[in-house]
mmCIF file of C-alpha atoms in Angstrom:
data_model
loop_
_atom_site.group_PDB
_atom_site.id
_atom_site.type_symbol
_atom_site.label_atom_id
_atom_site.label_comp_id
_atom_site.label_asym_id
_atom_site.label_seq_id
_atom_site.Cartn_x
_atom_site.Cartn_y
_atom_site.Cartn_z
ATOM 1 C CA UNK A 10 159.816 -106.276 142.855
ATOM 2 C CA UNK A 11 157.739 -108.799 140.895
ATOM 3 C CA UNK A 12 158.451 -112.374 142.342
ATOM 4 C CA UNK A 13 160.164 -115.294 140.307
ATOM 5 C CA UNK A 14 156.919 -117.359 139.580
ATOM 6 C CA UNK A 15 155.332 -114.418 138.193
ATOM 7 C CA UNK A 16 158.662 -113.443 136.054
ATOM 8 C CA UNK A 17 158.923 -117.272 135.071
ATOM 9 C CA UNK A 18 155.264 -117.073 134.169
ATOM 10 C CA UNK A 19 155.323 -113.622 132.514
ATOM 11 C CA UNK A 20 158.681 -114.580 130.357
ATOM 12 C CA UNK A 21 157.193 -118.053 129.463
ATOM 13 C CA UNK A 22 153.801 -116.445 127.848
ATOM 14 C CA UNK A 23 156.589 -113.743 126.139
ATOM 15 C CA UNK A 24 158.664 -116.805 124.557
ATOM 16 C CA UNK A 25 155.758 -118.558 123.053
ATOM 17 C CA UNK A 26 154.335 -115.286 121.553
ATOM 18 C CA UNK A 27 157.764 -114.564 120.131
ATOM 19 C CA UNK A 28 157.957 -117.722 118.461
ATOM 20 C CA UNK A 29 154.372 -117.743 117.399
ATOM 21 C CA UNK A 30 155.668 -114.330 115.399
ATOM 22 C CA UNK A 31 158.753 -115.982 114.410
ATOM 23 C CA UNK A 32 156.930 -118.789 112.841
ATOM 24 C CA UNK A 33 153.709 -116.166 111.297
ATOM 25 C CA UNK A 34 156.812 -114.318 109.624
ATOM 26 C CA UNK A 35 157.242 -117.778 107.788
ATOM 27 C CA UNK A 36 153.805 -117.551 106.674
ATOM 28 C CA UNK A 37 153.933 -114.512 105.212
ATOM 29 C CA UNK A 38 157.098 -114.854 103.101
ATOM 30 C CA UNK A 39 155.184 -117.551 101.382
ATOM 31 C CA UNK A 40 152.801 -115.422 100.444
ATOM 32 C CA UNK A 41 155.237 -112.768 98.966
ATOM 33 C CA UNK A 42 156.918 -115.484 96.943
ATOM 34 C CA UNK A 43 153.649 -116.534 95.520
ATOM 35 C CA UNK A 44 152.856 -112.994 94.213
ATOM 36 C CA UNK A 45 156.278 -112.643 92.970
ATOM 37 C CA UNK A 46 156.241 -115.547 91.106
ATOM 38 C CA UNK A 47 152.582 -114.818 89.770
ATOM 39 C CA UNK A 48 153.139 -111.280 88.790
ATOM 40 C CA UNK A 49 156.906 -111.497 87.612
ATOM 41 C CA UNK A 50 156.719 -114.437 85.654
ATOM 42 C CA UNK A 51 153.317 -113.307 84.062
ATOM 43 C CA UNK A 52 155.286 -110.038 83.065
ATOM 44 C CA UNK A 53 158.416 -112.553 81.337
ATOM 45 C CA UNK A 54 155.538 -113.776 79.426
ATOM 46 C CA UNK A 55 153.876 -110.742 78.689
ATOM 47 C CA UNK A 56 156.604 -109.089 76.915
ATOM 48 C CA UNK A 57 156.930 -112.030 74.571
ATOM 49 C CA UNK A 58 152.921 -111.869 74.525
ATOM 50 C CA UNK A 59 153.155 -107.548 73.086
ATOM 51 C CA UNK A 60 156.447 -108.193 71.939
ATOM 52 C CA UNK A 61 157.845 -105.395 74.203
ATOM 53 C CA UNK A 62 161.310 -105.989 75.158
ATOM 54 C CA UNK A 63 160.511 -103.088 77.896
ATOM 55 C CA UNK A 64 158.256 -105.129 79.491
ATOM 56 C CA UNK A 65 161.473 -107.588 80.325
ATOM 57 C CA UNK A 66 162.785 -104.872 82.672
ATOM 58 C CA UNK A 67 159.195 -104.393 84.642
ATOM 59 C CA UNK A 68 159.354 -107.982 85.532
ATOM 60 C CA UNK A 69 162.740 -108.413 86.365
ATOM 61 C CA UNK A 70 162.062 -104.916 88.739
ATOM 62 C CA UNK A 71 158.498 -106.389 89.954
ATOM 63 C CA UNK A 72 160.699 -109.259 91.099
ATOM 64 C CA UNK A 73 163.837 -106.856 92.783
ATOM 65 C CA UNK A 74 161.222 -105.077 94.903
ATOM 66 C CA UNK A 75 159.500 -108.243 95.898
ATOM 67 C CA UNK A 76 162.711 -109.565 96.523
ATOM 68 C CA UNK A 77 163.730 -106.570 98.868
ATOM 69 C CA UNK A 78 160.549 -106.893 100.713
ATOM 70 C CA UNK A 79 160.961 -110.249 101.580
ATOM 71 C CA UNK A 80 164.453 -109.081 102.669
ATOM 72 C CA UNK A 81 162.845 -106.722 105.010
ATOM 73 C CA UNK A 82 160.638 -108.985 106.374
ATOM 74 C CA UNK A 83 163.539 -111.685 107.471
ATOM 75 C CA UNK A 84 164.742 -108.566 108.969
ATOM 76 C CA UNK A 85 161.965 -108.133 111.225
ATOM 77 C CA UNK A 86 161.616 -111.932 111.995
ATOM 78 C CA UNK A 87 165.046 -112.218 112.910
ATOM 79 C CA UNK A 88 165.248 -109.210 115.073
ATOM 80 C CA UNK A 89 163.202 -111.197 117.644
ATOM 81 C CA UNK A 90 165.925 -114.105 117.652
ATOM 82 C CA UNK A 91 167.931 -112.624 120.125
ATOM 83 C CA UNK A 92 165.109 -112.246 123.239
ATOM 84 C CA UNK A 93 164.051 -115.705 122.618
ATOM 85 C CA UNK A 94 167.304 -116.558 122.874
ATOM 86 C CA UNK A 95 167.621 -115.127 126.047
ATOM 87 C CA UNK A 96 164.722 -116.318 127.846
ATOM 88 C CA UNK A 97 166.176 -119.496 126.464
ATOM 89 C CA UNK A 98 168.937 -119.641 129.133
ATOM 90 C CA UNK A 99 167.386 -117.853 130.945
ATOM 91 C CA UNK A 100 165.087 -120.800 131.668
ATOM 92 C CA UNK A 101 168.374 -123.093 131.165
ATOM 93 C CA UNK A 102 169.703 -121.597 133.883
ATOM 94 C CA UNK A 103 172.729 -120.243 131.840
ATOM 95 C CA UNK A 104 171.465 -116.988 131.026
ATOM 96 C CA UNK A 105 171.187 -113.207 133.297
ATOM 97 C CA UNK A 106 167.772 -112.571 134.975
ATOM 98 C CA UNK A 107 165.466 -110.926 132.596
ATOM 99 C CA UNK A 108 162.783 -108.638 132.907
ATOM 100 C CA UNK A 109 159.673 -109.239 131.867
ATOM 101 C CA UNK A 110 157.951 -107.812 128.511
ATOM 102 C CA UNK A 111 160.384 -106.699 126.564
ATOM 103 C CA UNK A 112 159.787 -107.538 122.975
ATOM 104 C CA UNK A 113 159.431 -104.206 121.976
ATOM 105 C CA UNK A 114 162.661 -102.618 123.180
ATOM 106 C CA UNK A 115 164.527 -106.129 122.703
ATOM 107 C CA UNK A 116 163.262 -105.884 118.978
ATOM 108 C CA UNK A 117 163.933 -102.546 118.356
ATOM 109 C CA UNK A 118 167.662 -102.924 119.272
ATOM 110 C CA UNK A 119 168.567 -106.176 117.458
ATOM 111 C CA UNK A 120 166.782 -104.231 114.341
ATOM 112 C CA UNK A 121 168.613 -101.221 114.352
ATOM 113 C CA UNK A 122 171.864 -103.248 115.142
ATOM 114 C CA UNK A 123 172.432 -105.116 111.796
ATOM 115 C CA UNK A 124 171.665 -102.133 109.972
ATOM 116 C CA UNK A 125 172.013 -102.545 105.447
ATOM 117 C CA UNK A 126 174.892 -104.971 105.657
ATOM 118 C CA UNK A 127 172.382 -107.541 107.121
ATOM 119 C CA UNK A 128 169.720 -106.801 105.050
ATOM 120 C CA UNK A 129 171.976 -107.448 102.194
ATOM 121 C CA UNK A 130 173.338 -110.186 103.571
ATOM 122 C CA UNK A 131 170.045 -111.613 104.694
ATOM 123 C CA UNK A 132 168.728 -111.567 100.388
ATOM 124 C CA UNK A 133 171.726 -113.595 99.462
ATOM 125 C CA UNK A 134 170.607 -116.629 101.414
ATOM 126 C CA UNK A 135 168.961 -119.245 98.977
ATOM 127 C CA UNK A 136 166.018 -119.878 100.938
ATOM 128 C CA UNK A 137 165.330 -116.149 100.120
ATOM 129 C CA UNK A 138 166.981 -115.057 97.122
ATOM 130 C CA UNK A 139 164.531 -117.614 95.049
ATOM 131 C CA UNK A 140 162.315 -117.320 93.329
ATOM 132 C CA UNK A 141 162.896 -113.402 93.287
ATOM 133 C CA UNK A 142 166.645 -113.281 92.420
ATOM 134 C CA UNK A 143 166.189 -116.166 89.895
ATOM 135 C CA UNK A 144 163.200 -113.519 87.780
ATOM 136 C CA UNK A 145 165.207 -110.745 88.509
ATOM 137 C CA UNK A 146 168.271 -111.860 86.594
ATOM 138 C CA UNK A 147 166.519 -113.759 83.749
ATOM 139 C CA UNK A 148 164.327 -111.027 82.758
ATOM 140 C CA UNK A 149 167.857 -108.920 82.960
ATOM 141 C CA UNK A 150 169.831 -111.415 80.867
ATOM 142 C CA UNK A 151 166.306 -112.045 78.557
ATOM 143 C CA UNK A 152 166.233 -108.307 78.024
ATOM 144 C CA UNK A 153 170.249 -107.867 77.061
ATOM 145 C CA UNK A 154 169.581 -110.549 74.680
ATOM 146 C CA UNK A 155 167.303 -108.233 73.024
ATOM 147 C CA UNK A 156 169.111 -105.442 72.675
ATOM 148 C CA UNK A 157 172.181 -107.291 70.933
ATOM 149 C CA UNK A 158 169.609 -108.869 68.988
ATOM 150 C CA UNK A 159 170.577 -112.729 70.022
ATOM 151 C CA UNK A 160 166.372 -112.859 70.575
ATOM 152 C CA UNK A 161 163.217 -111.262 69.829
ATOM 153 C CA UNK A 162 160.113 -110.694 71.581
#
C-alpha cells in the first residue's frame, strides 16, 4: 500500500505533467494553422497564378485535411481533461482516492469514449474551425464560381 504523502506527491508531479501536455497541445495547433494557412492560401493563389480552376479544389482539400488534423489533435489534448480533473478534487478534497500514474489508461478511456461525434463536434468550434474551415469553403465557393462561369482564373 503506497502511503498518502507519496500518493499526494506522485499525483501532484502527474497533474503538472498533464497540464504541461495540455498546454504543448496548444503549441502545436499553432503550428498546424500556420502551415495551413501558408500552403492553402498559396494554392488559392496559385490557381489564379496557372489559371487552373483545379487547383481551387487542392487548396480547399489541403485545408480539409489540415483542418481534420487539428481536429484530431484537440482530441488528444482533451482526452487528458478528465484525470486532471480528478486529481483536481482529489486534492480539493471532493473527489475519490486516486491511484497514482494513470495517464495512460485515464487517456486511453476518455479517447475512445467520445468516439466521431466529438471529433466532429470538436472542428465546429471557432477557435478551431479557422483558418481551415474559412480556405476550405472559399476555395469551394471560388471553384463553383468557375464552373458557372461567374469568374475566371
Amino acid at each position: 500500500m503506497i502511503e498518502k504523502t507519496d500518493r499526494d506527491s506522485l499525483l501532484k508531479d502527474e497533474y503538472l505533467h498533464i497540464q504541461s501536455v495540455i498546454e504543448s497541445f496548444d503549441g502545436r495547433m499553432l503550428t498546424i494553422k500556420a502551415w495551413s494557412v501558408s500552403f492553402s492560401l498559396a494554392a488559392l493563389g496559385g490557381a489564379f497564378a496557372a489559371h487552373v480552376a483545379e487547383v481551387l479544389l487542392i487548396a480547399s482539400l489541403s485545408a480539409f485535411m489540415f483542418w481534420l488534423i487539428e481536429g484530431f489533435w484537440k482530441t488528444f489534448q482533451y482526452a487528458h481533461y478528465n484525470r486532471s480533473v480528478k486529481i483536481e478534487e482529489y486534492f480539493a478534497g471532493t473527489g475519490e482516492d486516486l491511484v497514482p500514474m494513470q495517464i495512460g489508461s485515464s487517456w486511453l478511456v476518455q479517447w475512445k469514449r467520445g468516439g466521431r461525434a466529438r471529433l466532429v463536434r470538436i472542428m465546429t468550434w471557432p477557435h478551431v474551425y479557422l483558418p481551415h474551415g474559412a480556405v476550405f469553403a472559399l476555395g469551394i465557393l471560388l471553384y463553383c464560381l468557375c464552373v458557372i462561369g461567374l469568374i475566371t482564373v
